[in-house]
mmCIF file of C-alpha atoms in Angstrom:
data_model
loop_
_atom_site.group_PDB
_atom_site.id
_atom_site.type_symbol
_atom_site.label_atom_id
_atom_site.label_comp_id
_atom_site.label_asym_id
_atom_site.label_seq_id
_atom_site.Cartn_x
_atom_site.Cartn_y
_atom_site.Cartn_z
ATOM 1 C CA UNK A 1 142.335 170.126 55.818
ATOM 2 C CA UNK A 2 139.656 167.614 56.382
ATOM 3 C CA UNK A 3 140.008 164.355 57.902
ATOM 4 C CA UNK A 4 137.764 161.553 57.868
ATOM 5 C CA UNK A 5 137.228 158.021 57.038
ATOM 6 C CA UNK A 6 137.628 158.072 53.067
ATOM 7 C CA UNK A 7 138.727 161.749 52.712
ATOM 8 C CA UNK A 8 142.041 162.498 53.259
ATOM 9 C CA UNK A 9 141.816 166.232 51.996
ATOM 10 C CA UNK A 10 140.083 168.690 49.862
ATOM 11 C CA UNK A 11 140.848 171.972 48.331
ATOM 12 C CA UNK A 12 139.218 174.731 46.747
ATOM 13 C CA UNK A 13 142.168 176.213 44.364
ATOM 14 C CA UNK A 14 139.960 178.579 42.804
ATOM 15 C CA UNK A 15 137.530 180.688 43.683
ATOM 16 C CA UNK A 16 135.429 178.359 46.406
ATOM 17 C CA UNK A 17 131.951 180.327 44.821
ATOM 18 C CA UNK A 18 132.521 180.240 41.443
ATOM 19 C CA UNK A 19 130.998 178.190 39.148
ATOM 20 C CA UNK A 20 134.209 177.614 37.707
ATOM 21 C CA UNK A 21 136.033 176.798 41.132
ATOM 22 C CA UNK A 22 137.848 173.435 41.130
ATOM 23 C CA UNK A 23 136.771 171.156 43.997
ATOM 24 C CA UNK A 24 139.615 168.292 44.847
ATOM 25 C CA UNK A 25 138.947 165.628 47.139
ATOM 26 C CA UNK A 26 141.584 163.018 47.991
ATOM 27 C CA UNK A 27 140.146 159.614 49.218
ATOM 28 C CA UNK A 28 140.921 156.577 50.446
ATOM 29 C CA UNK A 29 139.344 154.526 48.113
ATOM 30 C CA UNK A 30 136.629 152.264 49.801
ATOM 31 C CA UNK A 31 133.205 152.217 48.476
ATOM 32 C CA UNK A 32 131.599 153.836 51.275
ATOM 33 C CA UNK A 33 133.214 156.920 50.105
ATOM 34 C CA UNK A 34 130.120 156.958 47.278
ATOM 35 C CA UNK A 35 127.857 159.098 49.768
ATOM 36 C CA UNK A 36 130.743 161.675 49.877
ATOM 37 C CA UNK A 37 130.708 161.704 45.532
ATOM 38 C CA UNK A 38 127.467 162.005 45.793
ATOM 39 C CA UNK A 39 126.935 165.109 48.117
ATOM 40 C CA UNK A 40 129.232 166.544 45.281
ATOM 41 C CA UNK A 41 127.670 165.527 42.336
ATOM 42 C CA UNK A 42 124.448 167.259 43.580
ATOM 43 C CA UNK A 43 126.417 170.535 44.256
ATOM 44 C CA UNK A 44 127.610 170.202 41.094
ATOM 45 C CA UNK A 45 124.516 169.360 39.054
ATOM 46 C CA UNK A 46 122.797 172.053 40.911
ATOM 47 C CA UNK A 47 125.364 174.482 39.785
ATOM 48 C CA UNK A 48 125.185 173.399 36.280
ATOM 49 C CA UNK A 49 121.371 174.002 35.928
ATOM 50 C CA UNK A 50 120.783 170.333 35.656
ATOM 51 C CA UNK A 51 117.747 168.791 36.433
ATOM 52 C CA UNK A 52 116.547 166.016 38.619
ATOM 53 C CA UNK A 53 116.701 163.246 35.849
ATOM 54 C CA UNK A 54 120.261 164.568 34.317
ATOM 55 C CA UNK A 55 121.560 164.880 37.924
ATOM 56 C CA UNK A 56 120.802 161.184 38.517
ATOM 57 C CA UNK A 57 122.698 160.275 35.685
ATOM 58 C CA UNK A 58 125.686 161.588 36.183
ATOM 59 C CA UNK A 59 125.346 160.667 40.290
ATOM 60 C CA UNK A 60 125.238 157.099 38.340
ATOM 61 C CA UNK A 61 128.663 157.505 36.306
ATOM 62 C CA UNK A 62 130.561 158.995 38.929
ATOM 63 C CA UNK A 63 129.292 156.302 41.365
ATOM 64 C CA UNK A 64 130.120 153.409 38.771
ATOM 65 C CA UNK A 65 133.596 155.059 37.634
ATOM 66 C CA UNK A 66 134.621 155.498 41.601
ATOM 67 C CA UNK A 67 133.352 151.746 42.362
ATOM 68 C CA UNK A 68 134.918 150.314 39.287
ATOM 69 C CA UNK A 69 138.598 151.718 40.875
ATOM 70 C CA UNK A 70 137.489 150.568 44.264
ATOM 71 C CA UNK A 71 136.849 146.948 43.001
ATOM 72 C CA UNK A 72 138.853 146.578 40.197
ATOM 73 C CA UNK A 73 141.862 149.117 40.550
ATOM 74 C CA UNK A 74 142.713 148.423 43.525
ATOM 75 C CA UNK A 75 140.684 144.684 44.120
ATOM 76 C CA UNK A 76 138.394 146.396 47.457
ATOM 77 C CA UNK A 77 141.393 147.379 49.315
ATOM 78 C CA UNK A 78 141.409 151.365 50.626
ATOM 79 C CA UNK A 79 143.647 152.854 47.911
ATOM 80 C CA UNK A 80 144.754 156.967 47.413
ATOM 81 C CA UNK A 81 142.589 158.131 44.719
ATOM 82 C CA UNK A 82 142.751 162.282 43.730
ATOM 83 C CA UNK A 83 139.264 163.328 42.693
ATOM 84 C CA UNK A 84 138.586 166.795 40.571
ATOM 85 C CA UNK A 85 135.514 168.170 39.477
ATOM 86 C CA UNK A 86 134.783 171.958 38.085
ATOM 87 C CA UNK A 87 132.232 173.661 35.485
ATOM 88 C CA UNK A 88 134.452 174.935 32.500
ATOM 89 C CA UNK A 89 134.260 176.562 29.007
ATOM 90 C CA UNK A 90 135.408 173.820 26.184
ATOM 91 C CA UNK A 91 137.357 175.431 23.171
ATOM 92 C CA UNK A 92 133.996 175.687 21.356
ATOM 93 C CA UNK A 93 132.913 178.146 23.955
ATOM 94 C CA UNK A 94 130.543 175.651 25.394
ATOM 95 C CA UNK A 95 130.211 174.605 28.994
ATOM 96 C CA UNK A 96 130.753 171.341 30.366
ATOM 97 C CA UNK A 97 130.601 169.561 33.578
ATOM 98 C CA UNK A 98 133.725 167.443 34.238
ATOM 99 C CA UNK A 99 134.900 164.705 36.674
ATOM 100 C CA UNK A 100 139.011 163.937 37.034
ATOM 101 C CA UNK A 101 139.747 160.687 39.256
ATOM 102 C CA UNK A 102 142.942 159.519 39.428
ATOM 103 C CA UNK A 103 143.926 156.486 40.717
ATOM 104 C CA UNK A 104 148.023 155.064 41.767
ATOM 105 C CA UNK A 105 146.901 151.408 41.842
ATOM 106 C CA UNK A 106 149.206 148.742 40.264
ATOM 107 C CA UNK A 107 146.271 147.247 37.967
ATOM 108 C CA UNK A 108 146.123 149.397 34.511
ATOM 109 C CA UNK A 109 142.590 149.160 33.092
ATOM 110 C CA UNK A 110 143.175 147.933 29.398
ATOM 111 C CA UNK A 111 139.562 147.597 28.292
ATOM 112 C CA UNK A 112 137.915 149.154 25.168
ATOM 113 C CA UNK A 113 135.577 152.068 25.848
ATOM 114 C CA UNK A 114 133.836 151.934 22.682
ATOM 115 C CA UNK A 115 132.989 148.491 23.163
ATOM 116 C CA UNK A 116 131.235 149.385 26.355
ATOM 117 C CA UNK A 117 129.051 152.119 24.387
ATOM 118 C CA UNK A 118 128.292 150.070 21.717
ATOM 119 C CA UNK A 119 127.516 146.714 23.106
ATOM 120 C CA UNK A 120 123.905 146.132 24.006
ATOM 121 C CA UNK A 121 123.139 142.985 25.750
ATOM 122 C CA UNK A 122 121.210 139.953 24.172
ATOM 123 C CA UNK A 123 119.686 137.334 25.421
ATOM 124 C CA UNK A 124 122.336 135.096 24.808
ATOM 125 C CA UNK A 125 124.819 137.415 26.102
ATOM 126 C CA UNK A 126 123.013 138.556 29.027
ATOM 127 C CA UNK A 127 125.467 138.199 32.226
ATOM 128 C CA UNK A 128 125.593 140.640 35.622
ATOM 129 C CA UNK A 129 129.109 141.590 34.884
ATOM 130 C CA UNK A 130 129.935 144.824 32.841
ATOM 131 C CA UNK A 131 127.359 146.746 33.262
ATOM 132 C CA UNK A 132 129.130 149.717 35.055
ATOM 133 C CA UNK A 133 130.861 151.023 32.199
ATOM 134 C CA UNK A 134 128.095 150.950 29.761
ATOM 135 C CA UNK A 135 126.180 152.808 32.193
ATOM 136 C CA UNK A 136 129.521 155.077 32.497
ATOM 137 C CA UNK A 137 129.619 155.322 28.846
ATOM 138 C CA UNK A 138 126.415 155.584 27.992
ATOM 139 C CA UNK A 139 125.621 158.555 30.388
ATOM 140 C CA UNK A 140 129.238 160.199 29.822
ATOM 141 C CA UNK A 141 129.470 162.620 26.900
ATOM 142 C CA UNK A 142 132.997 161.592 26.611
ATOM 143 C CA UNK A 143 134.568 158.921 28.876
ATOM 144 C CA UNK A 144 138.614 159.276 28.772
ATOM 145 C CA UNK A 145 141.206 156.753 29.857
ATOM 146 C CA UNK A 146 144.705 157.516 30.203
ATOM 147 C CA UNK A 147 147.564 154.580 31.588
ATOM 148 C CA UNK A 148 150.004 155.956 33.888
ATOM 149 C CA UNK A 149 153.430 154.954 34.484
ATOM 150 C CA UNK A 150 152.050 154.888 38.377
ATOM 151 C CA UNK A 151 148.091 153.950 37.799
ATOM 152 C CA UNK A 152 145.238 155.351 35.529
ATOM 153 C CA UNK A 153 143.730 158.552 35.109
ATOM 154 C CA UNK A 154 140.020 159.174 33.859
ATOM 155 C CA UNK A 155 137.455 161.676 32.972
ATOM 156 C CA UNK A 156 134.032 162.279 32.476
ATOM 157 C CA UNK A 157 132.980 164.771 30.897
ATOM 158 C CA UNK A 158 129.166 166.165 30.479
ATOM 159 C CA UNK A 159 127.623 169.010 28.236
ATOM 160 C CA UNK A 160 125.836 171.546 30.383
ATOM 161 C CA UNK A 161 122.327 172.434 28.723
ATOM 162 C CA UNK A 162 122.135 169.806 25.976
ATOM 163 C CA UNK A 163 120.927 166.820 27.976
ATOM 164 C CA UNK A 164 123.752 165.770 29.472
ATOM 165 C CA UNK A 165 123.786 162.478 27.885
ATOM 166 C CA UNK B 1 121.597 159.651 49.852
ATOM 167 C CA UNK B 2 119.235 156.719 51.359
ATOM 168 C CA UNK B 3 121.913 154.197 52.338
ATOM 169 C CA UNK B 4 119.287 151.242 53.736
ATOM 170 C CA UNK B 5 117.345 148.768 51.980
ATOM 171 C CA UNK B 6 114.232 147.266 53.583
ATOM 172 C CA UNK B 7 112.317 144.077 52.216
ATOM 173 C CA UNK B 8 108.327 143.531 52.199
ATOM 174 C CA UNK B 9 108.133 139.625 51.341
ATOM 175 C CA UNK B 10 104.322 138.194 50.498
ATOM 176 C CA UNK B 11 104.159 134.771 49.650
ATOM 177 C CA UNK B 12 101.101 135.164 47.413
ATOM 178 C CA UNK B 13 101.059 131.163 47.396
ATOM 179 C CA UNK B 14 103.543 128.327 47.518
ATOM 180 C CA UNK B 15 105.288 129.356 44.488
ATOM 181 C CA UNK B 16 104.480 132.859 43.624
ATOM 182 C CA UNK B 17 106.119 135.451 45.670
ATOM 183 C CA UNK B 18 106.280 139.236 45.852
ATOM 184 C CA UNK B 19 109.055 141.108 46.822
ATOM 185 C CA UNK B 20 108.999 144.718 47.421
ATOM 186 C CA UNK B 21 111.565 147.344 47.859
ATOM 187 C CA UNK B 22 112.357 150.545 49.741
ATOM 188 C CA UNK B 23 115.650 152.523 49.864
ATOM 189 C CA UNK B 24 118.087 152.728 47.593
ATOM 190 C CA UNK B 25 119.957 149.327 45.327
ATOM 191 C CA UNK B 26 123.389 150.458 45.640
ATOM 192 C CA UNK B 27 126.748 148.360 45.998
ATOM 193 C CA UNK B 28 125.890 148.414 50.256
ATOM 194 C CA UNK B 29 122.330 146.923 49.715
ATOM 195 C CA UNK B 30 122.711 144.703 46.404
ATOM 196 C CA UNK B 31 123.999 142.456 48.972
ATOM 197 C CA UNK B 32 121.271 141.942 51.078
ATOM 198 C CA UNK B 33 118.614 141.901 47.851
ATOM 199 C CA UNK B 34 120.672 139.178 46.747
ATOM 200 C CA UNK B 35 120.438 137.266 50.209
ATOM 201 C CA UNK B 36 116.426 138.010 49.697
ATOM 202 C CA UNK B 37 116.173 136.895 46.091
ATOM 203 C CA UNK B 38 118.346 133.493 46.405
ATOM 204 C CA UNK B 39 116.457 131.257 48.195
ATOM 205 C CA UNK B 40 113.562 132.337 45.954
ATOM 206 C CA UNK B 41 115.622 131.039 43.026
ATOM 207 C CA UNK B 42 114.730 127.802 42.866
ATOM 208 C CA UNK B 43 112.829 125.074 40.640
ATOM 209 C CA UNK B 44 109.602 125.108 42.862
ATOM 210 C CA UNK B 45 109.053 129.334 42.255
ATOM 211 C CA UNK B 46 107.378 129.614 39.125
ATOM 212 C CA UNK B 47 107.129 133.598 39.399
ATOM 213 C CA UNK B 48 108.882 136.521 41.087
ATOM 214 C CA UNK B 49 107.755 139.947 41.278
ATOM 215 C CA UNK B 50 109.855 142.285 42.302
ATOM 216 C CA UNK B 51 108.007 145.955 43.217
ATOM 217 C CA UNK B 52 110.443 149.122 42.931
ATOM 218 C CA UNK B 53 107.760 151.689 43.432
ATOM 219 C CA UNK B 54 109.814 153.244 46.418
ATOM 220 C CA UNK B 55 112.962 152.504 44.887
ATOM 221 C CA UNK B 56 114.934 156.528 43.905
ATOM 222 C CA UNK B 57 118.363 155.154 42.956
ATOM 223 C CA UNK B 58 119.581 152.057 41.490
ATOM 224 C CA UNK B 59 123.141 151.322 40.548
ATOM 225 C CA UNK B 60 124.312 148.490 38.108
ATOM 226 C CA UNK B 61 125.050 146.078 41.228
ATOM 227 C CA UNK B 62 121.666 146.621 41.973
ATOM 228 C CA UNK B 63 120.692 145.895 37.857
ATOM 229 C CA UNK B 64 123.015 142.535 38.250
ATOM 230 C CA UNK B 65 121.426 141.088 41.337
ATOM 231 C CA UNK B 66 118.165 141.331 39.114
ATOM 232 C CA UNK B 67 119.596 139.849 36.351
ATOM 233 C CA UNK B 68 120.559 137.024 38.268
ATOM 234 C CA UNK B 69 116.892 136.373 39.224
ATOM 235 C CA UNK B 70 116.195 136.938 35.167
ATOM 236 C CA UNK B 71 118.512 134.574 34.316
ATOM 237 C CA UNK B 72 116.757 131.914 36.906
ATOM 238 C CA UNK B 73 113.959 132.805 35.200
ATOM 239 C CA UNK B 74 115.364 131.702 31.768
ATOM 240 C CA UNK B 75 116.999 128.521 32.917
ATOM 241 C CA UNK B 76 113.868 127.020 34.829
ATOM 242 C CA UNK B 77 110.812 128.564 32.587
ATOM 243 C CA UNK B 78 109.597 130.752 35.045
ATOM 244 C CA UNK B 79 108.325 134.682 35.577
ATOM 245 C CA UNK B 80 110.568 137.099 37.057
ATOM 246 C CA UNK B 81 108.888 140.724 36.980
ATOM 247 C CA UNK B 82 109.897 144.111 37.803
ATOM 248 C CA UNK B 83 107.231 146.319 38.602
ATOM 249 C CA UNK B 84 106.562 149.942 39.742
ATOM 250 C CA UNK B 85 109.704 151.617 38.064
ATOM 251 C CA UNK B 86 110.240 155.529 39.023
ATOM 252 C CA UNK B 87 111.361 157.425 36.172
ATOM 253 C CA UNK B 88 115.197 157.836 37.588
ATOM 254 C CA UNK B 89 115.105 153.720 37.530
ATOM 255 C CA UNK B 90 113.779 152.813 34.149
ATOM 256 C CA UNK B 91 116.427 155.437 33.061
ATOM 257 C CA UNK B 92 119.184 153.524 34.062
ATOM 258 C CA UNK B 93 117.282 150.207 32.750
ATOM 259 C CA UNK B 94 117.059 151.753 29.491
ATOM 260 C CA UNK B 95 120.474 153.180 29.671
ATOM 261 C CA UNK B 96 122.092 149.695 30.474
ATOM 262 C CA UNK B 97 119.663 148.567 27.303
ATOM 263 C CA UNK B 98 118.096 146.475 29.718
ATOM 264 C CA UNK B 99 114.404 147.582 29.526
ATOM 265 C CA UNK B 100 113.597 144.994 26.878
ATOM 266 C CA UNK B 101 115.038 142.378 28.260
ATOM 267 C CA UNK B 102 113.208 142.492 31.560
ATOM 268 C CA UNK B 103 109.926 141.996 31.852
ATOM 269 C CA UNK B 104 108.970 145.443 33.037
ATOM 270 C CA UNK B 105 105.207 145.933 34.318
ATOM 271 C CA UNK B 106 103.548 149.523 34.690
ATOM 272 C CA UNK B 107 104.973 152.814 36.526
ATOM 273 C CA UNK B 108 105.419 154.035 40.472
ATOM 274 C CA UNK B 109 103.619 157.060 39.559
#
């Protein structure tokens, strides 16, 4: 058990040195928690093989997914949020990095995610808002939303030694 | 994980003005870049530039502030340039499919 500011727990349910442990963090969600996603992204990368460039983009999802709950989920107010990440094999044998967070917040997201891939801002569209989830979406391999009957659960997922984008 | 933002202002002359950057633009700094870049944003600047040469990690708060001082730019006909990009920063640029919309000048390297 680990206490802190923004963590509230974490766990290593599988083996705590393999590269297909699960990590699981529980925080309260307040964006200063970031530096804590980010200590674990880099573990993670690392373990993946990923390099610097790769690394930084998914440090930039996971930032933008985790700060899109803190602001929008639960509207910058500290908020339980349950936070997964391991290295596992995909049906098709292939390995993939992937991020769980799951949020109990009474706003349901209910936005399109292939909108947020596909858009690409113009000049006349050009505005500071939005530009989380494209970067989410663009970096993501696949970005999934699920509604809850008690808040929203999502996951990125990235393909280990193809880019990662 | 560089959590601070620090600010090197040089008024170049009355109404050009350099502003350069080191740490990290996250959601805890954006703030303060925006305190630097607003009173800039006004009809008697006629060009911003913005250096990012020791500038790791930017976020998309970070990528909004700056397009706020784009779209200043747009509504009052003057410059607003990003300069000195590391490669992990034009990524996300180019991954927000913002690169061509800036005006984006040279490298850090």
């Amino acid at each position: 058990m680990v206490t802190s500011n923004c963590i509230q727990d974490v766990s290593f349910p599988d083996c705590e040195s393999s590269h297909v442990g699960k990590l699981c963090l529980q925080l309260n969600c307040k964006s200063d928690c970031i530096h804590v996603l980010r200590s674990v992204v880099a573990v993670m990368t690392a373990r993946a093989g990923m390099a610097e460039l790769q690394s930084n983009r998914v440090a930039i999802a996971v930032d933008e997914l985790f700060a899109n709950i803190a602001a929008h989920a639960y509207n910058g107010k500290p908020g339980r949020v349950e936070f997964e990440t391991c290295i596992d094999g995909n049906v098709e044998g292939c390995q993939e990095l992937i991020f769980d967070f799951r949020d109990y917040a009474a706003v349901r997201w209910t936005g399109n995610l292939e909108e947020a891939t596909t858009h690409a801002p113009s000049d006349e569209s050009l505005c500071p808002g939005g530009l989380g989830l494209r970067l989410i979406c663009s970096v993501a391999d696949r970005c999934e939303h699920e509604v809850c009957t008690d808040g929203n659960r999502w996951r990125l997922i990235f393909n280990i030694n193809d880019g990662a984008s | 994980m560089d959590t601070s933002l620090k600010f090197e202002r040089t008024d170049e002359d009355d109404n050009h003005v350099l502003l350069r950057l080191h740490g990290d633009v996250t959601i805890h700094t954006s703030p303060r870049l925006r305190e630097q870049l607003k009173p800039l944003l006004n009809a008697s600047t006629r060009e911003i530039r913005v250096a990012l040469e020791h500038v790791d990690f930017m976020d998309s708060s970070g990528i909004a502030t700056l397009v706020e001082g784009l779209q200043w730019a747009r509504l009052t006909g003057g410059r607003f340039v990003l300069s000195g990009l590391s490669e992990n920063v034009r990524d996300v640029f180019e991954l927000a499919k913002l690169d061509t919309v800036f005006e984006i000048e040279g490298n850090s390297a």
